[in-house]
Structures are given as structure tokens and as C-alpha cells.
Coordinates of C-alpha atoms in Angstrom, one line a residue:
X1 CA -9.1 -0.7 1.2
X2 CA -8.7 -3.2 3.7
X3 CA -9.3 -6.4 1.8
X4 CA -7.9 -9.3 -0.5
X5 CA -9.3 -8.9 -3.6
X6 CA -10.6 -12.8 -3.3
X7 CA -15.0 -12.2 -3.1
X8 CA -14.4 -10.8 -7.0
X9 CA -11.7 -12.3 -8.7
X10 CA -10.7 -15.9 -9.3
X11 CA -7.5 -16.1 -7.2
X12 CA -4.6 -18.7 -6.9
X13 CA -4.8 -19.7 -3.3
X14 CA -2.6 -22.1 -2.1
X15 CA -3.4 -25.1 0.0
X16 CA -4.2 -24.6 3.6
X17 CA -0.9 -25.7 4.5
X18 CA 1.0 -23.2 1.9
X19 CA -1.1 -20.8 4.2
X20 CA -0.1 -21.7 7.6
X21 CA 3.4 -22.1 6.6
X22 CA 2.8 -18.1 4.7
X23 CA 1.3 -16.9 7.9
X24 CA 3.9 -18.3 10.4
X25 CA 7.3 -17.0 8.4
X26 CA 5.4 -13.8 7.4
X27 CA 7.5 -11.2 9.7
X28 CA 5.0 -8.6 10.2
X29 CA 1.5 -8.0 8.5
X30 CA 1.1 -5.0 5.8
X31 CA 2.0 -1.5 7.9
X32 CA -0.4 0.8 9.4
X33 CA 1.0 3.3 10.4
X34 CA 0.2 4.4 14.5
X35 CA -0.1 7.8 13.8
X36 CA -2.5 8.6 10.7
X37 CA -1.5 12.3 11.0
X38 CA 3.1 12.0 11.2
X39 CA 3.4 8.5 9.8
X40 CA 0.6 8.3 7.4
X41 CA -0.9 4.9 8.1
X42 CA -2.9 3.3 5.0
X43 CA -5.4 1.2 4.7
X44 CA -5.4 -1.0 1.2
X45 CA -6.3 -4.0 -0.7
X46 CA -4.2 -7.1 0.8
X47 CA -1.5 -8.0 -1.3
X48 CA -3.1 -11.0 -3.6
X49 CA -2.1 -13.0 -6.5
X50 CA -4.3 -12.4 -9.2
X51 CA -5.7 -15.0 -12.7
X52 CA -3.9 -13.5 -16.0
X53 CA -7.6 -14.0 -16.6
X54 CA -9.4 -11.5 -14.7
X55 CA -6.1 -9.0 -15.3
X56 CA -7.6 -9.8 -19.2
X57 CA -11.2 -8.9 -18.7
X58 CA -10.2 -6.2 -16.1
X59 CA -8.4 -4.4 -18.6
X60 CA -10.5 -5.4 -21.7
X61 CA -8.0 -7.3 -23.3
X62 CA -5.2 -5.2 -22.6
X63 CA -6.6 -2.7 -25.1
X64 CA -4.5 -0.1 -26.1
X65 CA -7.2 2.4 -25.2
X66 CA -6.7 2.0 -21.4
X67 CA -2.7 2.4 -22.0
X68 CA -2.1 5.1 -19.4
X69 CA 1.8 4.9 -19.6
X70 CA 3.6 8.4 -20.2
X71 CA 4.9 7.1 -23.3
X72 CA 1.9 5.4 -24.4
X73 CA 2.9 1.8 -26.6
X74 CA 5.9 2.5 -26.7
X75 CA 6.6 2.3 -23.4
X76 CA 8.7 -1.3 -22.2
X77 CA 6.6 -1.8 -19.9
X78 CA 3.0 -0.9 -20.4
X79 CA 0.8 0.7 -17.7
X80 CA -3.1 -0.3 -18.1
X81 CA -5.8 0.9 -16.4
X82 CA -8.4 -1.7 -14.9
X83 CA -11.4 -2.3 -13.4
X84 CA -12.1 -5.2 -11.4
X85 CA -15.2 -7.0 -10.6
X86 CA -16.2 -5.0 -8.0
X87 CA -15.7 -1.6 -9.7
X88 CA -12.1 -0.5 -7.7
X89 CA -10.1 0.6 -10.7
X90 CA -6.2 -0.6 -10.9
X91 CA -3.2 -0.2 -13.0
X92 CA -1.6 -2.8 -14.6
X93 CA 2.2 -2.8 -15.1
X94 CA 2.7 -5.7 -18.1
X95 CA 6.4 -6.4 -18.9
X96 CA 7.8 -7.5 -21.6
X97 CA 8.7 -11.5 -21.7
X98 CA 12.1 -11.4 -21.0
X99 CA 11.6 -8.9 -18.3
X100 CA 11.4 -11.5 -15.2
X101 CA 12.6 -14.8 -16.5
X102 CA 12.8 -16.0 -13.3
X103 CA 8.7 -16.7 -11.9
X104 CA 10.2 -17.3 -8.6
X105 CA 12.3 -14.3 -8.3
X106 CA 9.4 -12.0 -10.0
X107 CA 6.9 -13.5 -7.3
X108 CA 9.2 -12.8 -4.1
X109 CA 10.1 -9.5 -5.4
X110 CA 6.4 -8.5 -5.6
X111 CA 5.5 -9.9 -2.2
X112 CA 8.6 -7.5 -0.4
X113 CA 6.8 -4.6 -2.0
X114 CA 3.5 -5.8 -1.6
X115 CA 3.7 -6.0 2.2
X116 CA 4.3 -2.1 2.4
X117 CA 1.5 -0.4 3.1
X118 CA 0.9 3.7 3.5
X119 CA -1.2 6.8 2.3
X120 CA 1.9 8.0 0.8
X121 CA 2.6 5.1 -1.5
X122 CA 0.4 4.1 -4.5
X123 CA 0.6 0.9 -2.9
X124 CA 0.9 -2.6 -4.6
X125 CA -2.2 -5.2 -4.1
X126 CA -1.0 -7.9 -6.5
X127 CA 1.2 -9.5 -9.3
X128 CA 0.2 -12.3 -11.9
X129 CA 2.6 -14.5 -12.7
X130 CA 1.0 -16.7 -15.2
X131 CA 3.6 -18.9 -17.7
X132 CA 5.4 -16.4 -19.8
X133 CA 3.1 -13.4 -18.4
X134 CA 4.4 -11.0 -15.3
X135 CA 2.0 -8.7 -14.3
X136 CA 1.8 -6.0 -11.2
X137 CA -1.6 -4.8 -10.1
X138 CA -1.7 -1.4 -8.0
X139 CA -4.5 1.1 -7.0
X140 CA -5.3 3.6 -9.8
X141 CA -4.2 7.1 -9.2
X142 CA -6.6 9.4 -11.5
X143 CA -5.2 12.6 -11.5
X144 CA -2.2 12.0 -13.7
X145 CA 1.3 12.2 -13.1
X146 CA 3.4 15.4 -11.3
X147 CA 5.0 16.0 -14.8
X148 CA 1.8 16.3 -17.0
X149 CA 0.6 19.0 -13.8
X150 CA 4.3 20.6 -13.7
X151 CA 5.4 20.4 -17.5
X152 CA 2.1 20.2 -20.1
X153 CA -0.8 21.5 -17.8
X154 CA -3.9 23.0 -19.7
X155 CA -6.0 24.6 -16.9
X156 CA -3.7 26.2 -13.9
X157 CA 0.4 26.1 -13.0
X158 CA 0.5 24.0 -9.3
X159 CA 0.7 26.6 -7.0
X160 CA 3.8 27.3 -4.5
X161 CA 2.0 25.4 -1.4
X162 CA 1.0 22.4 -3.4
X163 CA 4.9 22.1 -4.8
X164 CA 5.9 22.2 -1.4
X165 CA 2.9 19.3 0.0
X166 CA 3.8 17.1 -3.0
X167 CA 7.6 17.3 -1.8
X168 CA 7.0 16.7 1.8
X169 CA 4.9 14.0 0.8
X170 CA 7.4 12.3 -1.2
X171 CA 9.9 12.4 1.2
X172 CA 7.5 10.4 3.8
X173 CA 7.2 8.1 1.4
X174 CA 10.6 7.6 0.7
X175 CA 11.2 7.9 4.6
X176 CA 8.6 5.3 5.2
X177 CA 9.9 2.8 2.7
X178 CA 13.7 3.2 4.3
X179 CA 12.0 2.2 7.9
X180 CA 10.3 -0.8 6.5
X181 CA 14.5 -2.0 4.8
X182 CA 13.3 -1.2 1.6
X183 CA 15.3 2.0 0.4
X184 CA 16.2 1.2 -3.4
X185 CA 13.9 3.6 -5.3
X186 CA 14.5 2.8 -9.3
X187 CA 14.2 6.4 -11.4
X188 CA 12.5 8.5 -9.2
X189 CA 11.5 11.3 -11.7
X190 CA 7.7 13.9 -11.7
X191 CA 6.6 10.8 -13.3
X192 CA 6.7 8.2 -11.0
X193 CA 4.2 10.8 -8.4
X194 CA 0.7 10.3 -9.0
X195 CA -2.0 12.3 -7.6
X196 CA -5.1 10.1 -6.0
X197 CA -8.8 11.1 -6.2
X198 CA -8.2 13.7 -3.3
X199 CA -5.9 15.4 -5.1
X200 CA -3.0 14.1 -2.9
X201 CA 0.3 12.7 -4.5
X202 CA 1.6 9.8 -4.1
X203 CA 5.0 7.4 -5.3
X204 CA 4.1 4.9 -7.2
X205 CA 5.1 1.5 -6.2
X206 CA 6.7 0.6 -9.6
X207 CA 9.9 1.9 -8.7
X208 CA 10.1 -0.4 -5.6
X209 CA 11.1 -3.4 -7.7
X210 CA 14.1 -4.4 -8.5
X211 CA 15.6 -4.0 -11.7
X212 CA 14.4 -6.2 -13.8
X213 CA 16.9 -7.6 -16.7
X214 CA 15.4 -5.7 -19.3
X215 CA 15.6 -2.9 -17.8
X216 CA 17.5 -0.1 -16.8
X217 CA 16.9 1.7 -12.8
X218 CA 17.6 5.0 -14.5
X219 CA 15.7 5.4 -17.7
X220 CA 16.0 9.0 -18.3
X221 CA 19.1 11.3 -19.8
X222 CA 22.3 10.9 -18.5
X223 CA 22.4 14.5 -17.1
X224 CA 19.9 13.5 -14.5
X225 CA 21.8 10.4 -13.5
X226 CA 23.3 10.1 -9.9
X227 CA 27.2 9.9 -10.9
X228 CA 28.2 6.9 -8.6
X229 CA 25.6 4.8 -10.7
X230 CA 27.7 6.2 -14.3
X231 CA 30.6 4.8 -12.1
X232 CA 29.3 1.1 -10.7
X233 CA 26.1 0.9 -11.9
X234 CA 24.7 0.5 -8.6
X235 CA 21.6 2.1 -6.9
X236 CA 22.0 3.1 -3.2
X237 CA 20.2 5.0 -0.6
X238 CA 22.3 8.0 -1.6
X239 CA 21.2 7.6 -5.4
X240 CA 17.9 7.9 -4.8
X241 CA 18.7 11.2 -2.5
X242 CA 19.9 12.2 -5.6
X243 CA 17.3 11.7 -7.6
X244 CA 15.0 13.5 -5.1
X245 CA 16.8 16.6 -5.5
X246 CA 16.2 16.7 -9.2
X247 CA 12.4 16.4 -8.7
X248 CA 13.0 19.6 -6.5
X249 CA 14.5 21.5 -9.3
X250 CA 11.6 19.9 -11.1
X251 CA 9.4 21.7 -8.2
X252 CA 11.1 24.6 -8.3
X253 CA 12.0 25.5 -12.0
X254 CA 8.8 23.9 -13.5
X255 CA 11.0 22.5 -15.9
X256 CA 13.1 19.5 -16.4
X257 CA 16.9 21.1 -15.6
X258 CA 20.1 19.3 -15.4
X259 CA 21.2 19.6 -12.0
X260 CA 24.5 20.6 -13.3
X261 CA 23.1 23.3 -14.9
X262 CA 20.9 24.2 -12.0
X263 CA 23.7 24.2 -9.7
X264 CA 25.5 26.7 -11.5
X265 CA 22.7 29.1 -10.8
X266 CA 22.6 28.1 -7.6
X267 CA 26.3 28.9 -6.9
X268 CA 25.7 31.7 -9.0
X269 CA 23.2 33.3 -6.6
X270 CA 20.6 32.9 -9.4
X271 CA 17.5 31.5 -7.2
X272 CA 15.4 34.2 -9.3
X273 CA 16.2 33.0 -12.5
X274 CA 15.5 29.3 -11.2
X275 CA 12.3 29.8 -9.9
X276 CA 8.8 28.8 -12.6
X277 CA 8.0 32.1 -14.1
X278 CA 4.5 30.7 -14.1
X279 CA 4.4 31.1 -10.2
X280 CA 4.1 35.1 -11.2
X281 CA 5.9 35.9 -8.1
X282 CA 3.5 33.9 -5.5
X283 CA 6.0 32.2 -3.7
X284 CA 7.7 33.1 -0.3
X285 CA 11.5 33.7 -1.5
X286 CA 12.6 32.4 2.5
X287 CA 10.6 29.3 1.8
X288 CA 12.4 28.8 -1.3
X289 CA 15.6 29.5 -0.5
X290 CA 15.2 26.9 1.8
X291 CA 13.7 24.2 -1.0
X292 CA 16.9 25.9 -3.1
X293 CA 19.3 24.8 -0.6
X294 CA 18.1 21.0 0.7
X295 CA 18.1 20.2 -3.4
X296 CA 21.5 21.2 -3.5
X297 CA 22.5 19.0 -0.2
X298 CA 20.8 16.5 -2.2
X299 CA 22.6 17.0 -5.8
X300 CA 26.1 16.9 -3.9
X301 CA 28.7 14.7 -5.5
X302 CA 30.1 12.6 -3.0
X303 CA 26.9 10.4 -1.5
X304 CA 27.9 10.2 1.9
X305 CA 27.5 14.6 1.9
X306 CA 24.0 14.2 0.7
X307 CA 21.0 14.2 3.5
X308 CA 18.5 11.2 4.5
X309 CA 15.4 10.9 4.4
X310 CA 14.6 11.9 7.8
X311 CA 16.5 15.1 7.2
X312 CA 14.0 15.5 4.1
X313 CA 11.1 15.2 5.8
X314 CA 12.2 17.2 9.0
X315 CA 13.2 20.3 6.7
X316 CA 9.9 20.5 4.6
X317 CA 7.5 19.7 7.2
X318 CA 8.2 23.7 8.6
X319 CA 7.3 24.5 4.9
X320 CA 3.5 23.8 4.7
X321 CA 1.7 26.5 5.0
X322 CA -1.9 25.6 4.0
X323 CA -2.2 22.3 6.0
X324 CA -6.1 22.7 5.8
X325 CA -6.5 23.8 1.9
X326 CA -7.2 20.2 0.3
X327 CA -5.2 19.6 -2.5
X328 CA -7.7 18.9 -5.0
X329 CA -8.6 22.5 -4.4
X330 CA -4.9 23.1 -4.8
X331 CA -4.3 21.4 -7.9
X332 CA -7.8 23.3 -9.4
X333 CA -9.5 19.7 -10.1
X334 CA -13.0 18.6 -8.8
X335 CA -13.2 16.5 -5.7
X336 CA -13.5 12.6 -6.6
X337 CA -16.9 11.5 -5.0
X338 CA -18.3 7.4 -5.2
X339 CA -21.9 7.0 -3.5
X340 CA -20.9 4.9 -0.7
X341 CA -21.4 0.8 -1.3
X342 CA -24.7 0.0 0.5
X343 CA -25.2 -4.0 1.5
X344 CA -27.4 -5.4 -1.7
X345 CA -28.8 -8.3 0.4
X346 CA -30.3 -8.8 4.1
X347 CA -27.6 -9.1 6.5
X348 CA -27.1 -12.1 9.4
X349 CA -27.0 -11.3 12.9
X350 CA -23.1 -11.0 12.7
X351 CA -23.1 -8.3 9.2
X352 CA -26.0 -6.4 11.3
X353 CA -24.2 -6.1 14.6
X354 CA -20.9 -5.2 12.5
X355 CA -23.6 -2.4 10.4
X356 CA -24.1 -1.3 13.8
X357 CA -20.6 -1.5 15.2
X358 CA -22.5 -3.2 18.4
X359 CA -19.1 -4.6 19.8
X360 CA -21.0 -6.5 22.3
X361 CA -23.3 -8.1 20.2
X362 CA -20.4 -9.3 18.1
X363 CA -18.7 -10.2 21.4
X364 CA -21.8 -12.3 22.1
X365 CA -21.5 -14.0 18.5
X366 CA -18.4 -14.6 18.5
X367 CA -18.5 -16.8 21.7
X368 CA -21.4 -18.5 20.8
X369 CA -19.7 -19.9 17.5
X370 CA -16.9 -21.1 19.5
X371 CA -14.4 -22.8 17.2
X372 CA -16.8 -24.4 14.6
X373 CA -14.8 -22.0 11.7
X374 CA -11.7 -23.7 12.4
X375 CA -12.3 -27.0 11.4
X376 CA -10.0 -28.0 9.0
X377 CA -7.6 -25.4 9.3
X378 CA -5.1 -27.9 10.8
X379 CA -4.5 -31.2 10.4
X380 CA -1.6 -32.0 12.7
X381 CA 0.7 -35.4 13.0
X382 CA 0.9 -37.3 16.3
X383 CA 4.3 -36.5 16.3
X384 CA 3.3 -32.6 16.6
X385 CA 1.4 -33.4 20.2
X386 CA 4.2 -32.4 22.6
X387 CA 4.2 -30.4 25.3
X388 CA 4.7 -27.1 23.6
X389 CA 1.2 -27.9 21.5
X390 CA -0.3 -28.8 25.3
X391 CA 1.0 -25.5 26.4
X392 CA -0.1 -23.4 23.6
X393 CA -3.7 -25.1 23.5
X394 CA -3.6 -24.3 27.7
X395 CA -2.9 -20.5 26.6
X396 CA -5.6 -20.7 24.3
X397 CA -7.9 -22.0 27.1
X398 CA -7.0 -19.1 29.3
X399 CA -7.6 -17.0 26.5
X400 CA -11.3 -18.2 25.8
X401 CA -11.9 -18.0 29.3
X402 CA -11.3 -14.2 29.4
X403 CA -12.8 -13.5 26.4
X404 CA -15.6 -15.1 27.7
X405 CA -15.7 -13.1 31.1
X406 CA -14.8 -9.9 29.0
X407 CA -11.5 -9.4 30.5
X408 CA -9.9 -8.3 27.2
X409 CA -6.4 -7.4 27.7
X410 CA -5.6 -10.7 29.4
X411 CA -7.3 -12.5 26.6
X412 CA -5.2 -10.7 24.1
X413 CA -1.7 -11.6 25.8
X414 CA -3.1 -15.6 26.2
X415 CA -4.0 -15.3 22.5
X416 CA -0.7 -13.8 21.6
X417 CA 1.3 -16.7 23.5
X418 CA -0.8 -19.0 21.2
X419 CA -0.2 -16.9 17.8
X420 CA 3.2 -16.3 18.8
X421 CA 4.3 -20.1 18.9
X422 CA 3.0 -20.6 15.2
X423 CA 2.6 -24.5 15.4
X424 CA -1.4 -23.9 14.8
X425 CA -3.1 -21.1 13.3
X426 CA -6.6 -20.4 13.9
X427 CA -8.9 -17.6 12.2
X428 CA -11.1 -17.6 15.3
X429 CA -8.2 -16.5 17.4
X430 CA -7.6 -13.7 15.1
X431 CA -11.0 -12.6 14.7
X432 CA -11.4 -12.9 18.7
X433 CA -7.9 -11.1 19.1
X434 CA -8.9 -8.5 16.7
X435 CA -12.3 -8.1 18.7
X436 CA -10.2 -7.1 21.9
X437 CA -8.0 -5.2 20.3
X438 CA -11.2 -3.1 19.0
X439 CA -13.0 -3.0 22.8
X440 CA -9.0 -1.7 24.0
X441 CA -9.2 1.1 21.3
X442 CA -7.2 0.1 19.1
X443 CA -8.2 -0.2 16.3
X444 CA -4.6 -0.9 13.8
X445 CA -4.3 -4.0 16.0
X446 CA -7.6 -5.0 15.2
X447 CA -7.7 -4.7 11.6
X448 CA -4.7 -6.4 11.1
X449 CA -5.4 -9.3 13.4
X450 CA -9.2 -9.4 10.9
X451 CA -6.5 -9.7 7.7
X452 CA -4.7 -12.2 9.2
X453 CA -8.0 -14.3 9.9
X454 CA -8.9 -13.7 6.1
X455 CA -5.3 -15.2 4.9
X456 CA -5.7 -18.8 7.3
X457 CA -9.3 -18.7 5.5
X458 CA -9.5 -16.4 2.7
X459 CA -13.7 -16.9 2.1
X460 CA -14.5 -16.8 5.8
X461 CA -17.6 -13.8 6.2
X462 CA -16.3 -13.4 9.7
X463 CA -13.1 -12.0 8.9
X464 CA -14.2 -9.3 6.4
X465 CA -16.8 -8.7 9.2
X466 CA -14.7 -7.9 11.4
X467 CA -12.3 -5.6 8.4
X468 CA -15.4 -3.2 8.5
X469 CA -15.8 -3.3 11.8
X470 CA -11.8 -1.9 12.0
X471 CA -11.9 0.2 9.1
X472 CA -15.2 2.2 10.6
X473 CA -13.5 3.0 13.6
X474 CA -10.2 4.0 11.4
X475 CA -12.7 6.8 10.0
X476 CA -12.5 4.3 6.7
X477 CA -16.1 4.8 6.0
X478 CA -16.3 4.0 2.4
X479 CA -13.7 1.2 2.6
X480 CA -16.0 0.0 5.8
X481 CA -19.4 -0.2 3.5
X482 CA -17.4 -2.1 0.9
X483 CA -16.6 -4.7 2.9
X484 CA -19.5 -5.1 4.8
X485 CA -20.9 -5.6 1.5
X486 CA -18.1 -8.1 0.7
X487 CA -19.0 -10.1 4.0
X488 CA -22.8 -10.4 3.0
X489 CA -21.8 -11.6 -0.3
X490 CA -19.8 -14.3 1.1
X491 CA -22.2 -15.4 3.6
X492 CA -24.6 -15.6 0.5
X493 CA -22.7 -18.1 -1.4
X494 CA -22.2 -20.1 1.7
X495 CA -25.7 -20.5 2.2
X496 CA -26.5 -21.5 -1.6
X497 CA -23.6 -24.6 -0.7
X498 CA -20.8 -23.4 0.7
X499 CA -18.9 -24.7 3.7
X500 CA -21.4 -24.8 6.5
X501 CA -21.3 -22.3 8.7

């Protein structure tokens, strides 16, 4: 969902300059990926820092009813599941006390993994850290975990095509976060992959953290533990390599096997006897031969012998072979349907041309409201008038002047020569930037430039506005409704006494 959770819960913003500063040292904004189809662009909740107030009345007092971690309370770290304000559902990873002693090194950590962003991940969208409280807020997978489908499933075994999707899917996700410099996966095991509402697994962001000093990165028996981290205790790329190849024995056996034990059948010509007996047979032996032999590149001894992640997804992309079956029908489970969110109030001229996605009416909008949304934004010293500021301002001139005369891809570089300098940040820019982007086809660009306008001014209509606008032409049709409806609601308060608009 393409939002900040900030129209429904109480959030800790920080001061407009906390936000400028944020936004200029920010290195990228959260990932889309270009290609929706190879790369597996996402499109979530901003990353937000949330009250340990609303985490309370999301998750109803933390009851234990609403515990949805594997090993239930007695679990170190207890997975809720939430609802917010506006009815998205979360988890809730609580830790334990002394889990993150540090608030400082809790909060960065949960900002690195906040900013990644894919369909692949079950991505963070916040952390609370409230006195002695460290929380991590995530969207709510429903479909359970791959070990309660794989290893105590009541209705149907996971067929051989869905065994191969989930590990294909994994390894983008695993590819995807070592593109984005965060490789260290913590105890990749069938329970840290999640299947969504679709049906479609995912890694759950939990194991992006770093270790916490509680905690241990590989919680489960030593069998299944990489053996350079029983030497150093360290987790590397190669570790979590490892670990992937014992969820492929997972995949394969249906069974949790020690990999030394596995290997031995391997080596012993054994694939037979490896393979789930629950498959019946149903399974392409060439296909798995193939599954047979990356998990044992993966399980190799020495690190440096084992694949990457590239090599992972390479070699199990040529294994799916029902590209078109959904995997809810896959897994046997019914399809996961919400009415879409309608608006609940009448819509300004702006929310009805976005409704519409009449670019040119928004175009038209947009000029006419100038820079009124700005004000306040920036409140710059004497000293900071030098010629670099003249320059910028001059860039942003050019820019207005094209916008204006709808020459949009020389607007778009002006505005960039303005956004790029960083001394000034202005939501109007972005939402104008992300309008061009939107009229040049490209719609990524746009909505990250209308995110970027919502973190300089995180209650400003215009920029959720323009987040639907983006999200509709990203086929995000639910996610586009929902913040249309986001949009009006805002736009509502400001009438009732909000800043004018």
C-alpha cells in the first residue's frame, strides 16, 4: 500500500526540520522495482514510526489470543496480529526488554530494513520504540507459515509446482535484498515464508534485523546450522546460502532433514527415497534432480563453493511450470477478497480529478495552487542566501515555467537540479515532479516523488492524491481507492480547522 500509516494512527513525527534533514541524507526512497514481472516491484505502507499506544489498541492489549508466533507464548519474541484504524491488519514482533537496549541502534536498524520494499518480502512498515518497549510492525501474511503447509497440513500436501514457485520466490527475495547491500538473512527456516492473501509466499522481514543481544541468528538444532557460524559465530552471505538449501530439502523431503543426513542420500543416489511420499509420484524426476542438485551446491562445506543468489534465481526460474495457475489455487485455499474502499465523503475538485485520473485537470490544479502548500516548510537563515540557493530557486523558475507550458520532461530535469541540491525541500515540487513523471508514463517515478511530498508534509491531501493517482496506473486498484479515501479524509479535517488550504 503506498502510504504512511499517518491519517489513522497517532504518529511520532519529528519537526519540519528533523524532516528536511531525513529527506536530504535519505539515499534512495523505498524500491519499486522497474519490472513488476522479473524484479517484483512492491507497493506498501511507508516505513512509519508508530505510538506503543495504537500498537496497544491495534492488538487489543497484546492479548494472547492474537499470538500468531509458531511457538505460541513461549516464543522470545512474540508475533501479534493487529488491526489498525483503518482495518489493514499487521503483525507485531514484541521483544523482550533486554532485547534492544540500545533505542538508537533498535531505531536505525529498523529504518535499513524498513526502506526495502518488494512483492517478495513481507515487508516492514514500522517499529515503536517507546521507553523500555521495541516493537516491529509488518503487513499480515494470512495464510500461515511454509512449515504448517509442508509439515502439519490438514486439507492437501503443496503440490510439486507450488514447492518449486515458493523456492523461486524466495530466492528473489533473497536476490533482491543482496542488490539493495542488505544480504544478512538471520535463520532462514519454512518458518520465516509466509503465504499472503493470494496465496503467494513471501520472507518475512524479521530476519532482516540484526541480531539482537538476546538473541541468537540461528535458533534452531545445530544439525541445521551453517558450519562456519559453529566456527566464528558469524553470519555471512554464504550462511544464509546455506540455510536456503535446507529449506530445499524442506521442499523436497516434506520433512525437516539434516542436511548431513540428506546429503548422504544424495551421494548415495537416493533422490527417490528423498523425495515427500505425499507427492504420490507427481513430480517431474528431471525437475527434481535439478532442485536435488542446486540444494546440494548450496549445503557445500566450504562457503566460497556454495552458489549466489543470482545463480538461485537463474536456475529455478526454468522450473515453473504453471506460471498462470494462482497459487491460492495451488495451495487449495480460497481466494482473499476485500470490497474495494469507496470515498465516504464528497470529494474536492483535486480528489475528483484524481477519481478520474483526469491528468490534465490535476495539471490545471496543480498550477493554479502555485506554492501556497509550501509555506512553512522552510525557514532559512540569511546566511543560507548564496548563490547556489539563487541558482537552485532560478532552476525551480525554469521548472514552473515548463510545467506551466506542459513541456514535462524539461520540467522534470529543472525540478531535479532543484531536489538534487537538497538546501530546500518542497512538497509542491514533488507532487509537480511526480505529476510529469505520470504524463511521461512512468508511473514508479511518480509514486515515489508523491511519497516523498507526504514525508516534507506528512498531512498534506495533495500528496496522498497524487499516491492514488500512481498506484491506479501501477494496476494498484485497491491500494488506489484506499488512498483516495485517505486524501478526502484529510482534506476533511482541514476544513473543520486545519492548516488552510
Amino acid at each position: 500500500m503506498g502510504c504512511c500509516e499517518s491519517s489513522f494512527l497517532t504518529e511520532t513525527h519529528p519537526e519540519k526540520e528533523q524532516q528536511q534533514a531525513q529527506l536530504q541524507t535519505q539515499t534512495h526512497p523505498p524500491s519499486i522495482g522497474a519490472d513488476p514481472v522479473s524484479a517484483g516491484g512492491a507497493v506498501v505502507s511507508s516505513f512509519s514510526e508508530f505510538s506503543f499506544s495504537d500498537l496497544k489498541a491495534a492488538t487489543n492489549n497484546f492479548s494472547s489470543d492474537l499470538i500468531v508466533s509458531e511457538s505460541g507464548e513461549k516464543a522470545p519474541n512474540l508475533v501479534y496480529k493487529g488491526r489498525l484504524h483503518n482495518r489493514r491488519w499487521i503483525a507485531v514482533k514484541k521483544f523482550t526488554k533486554l532485547a534492544w537496549p540500545d533505542p538508537k541502534q533498535f531505531a536505525e536498524e529498523a529504518w535499513g530494513v524498513g526502506k526495502l520494499r518488494h512483492r517478495r518480502l513481507a515487508n516492514l512498515i514500522g517499529y515503536c520504540c517507546d521507553g523500555d518497549e521495541r516493537l516491529l510492525v509488518a503487513e499480515f501474511m494470512p495464510n500461515d507459515t511454509l512449515a504448517k503447509h509442508l509439515f502439519h497440513w490438514e486439507n492437501q500436501t503443496i503440490e510439486w509446482a507450488m514447492r518449486s514457485r515458493v523456492a523461486l520466490y524466495i530466492a528473489e527475495a533473497l536476490d533482491y535484498c543482496s542488490t539493495e547491500g542488505r544480504p544478512l538473512y538471520h535463520d532462514l527456516n519454512a518458518y520465516r515464508v509466509l503465504f499472503d492473501e493470494d496465496g503467494d509466499p513471501r520472507l518475512s522481514c524479521f530476519g532482516l534485523m540484526k541480531n539482537s543481544r538476546d538473541g541468537k541468528s540461528y535458533s534452531t538444532n545445530l544439525a541445521y546450522t551453517p558450519p562456519e557460524y559453529l566456527r566464528n559465530g558469524r553470519v555471512t552471505p554464504e550462511s544464509v546460502i546455506y540455510s536456503f538449501g535446507t529449506v530445499l530439502l524442506d521442499l523436497l523431503s516434506g520433512k525437516h532433514i539434516p542436511p548431513s543426513h540428506a546429503l548422504d542420500m544424495i551421494r548415495g543416489k537416493n533422490i527417490i527415497l528423498l523425495m515427500d511420499s505425499h507427492l504420490e509420484g507427481k513430480f517431474s524426476m528431471e525437475e527434481a534432480t535439478v532442485v536435488v542438485g542446486l540444494a546440494s551446491r548450496c549445503l557445500q562445506y566450504e562457503p566460497r563453493e556454495r552458489p549466489n543468489t543470482k545463480d538461485l534465481v537463474a536456475t529455478l526460474s526454468q522450473l515453473q511450470t504453471k506460471p498462470d495457475v494462482p497459487s491460492y489455487v495451488m495451495l487449495g485455499i480460497p481466494k482473499h477478497e476485500e470490497a474495494p474502499s469507496t470515498p465516504q465523503r464528497p470529494l474536492s475538485a483535486m480528489g475528483e480529478a484524481c477519481s478520474r485520473m483526469d491528468l490534465t485537470a490535476i495539471h490545471q490544479i496543480l498550477v493554479m495552487t502555485h506554492y501556497r502548500d509550501d509555506e512553512g516548510t522552510n525557514e532559512l537563515s540569511f546566511q543560507e542566501w548564496t548563490q547556489q540557493m539563487r541558482d537552485m530557486l532560478e532552476a525551480r523558475k525554469r521548472g514552473d515555467y515548463a510545467f506551466r507550458d506542459k513541456d514535462f520532461k524539461t520540467a522534470i530535469d529543472c525540478y531535479s537540479q532543484f531536489i538534487d541540491v537538497g538546501t530546500m525541500v518542497s512538497p509542491t515540487v514533488f507532487a509537480r515532479r511526480s505529476l510529469c513523471y505520470l504524463l511521461c508514463d512512468q508511473p514508479d517515478a511518480a509514486l515515489r516523488d508523491a511519497m516523498q511530498a507526504q514525508c516534507v508534509y506528512p498531512d498534506w491531501p495533495t500528496a496522498f492524491y497524487m499516491q492514488s493517482v500512481a498506484l491506479a496506473k501501477l494496476d494498484m486498484h485497491k491500494d488506489a481507492a484506499d488512498m483516495l479515501n485517505e486524501a478526502a479524509t484529510l482534506e476533511e479535517k482541514r476544513q473543520r480547522g486545519g492548516r488552510a488550504s
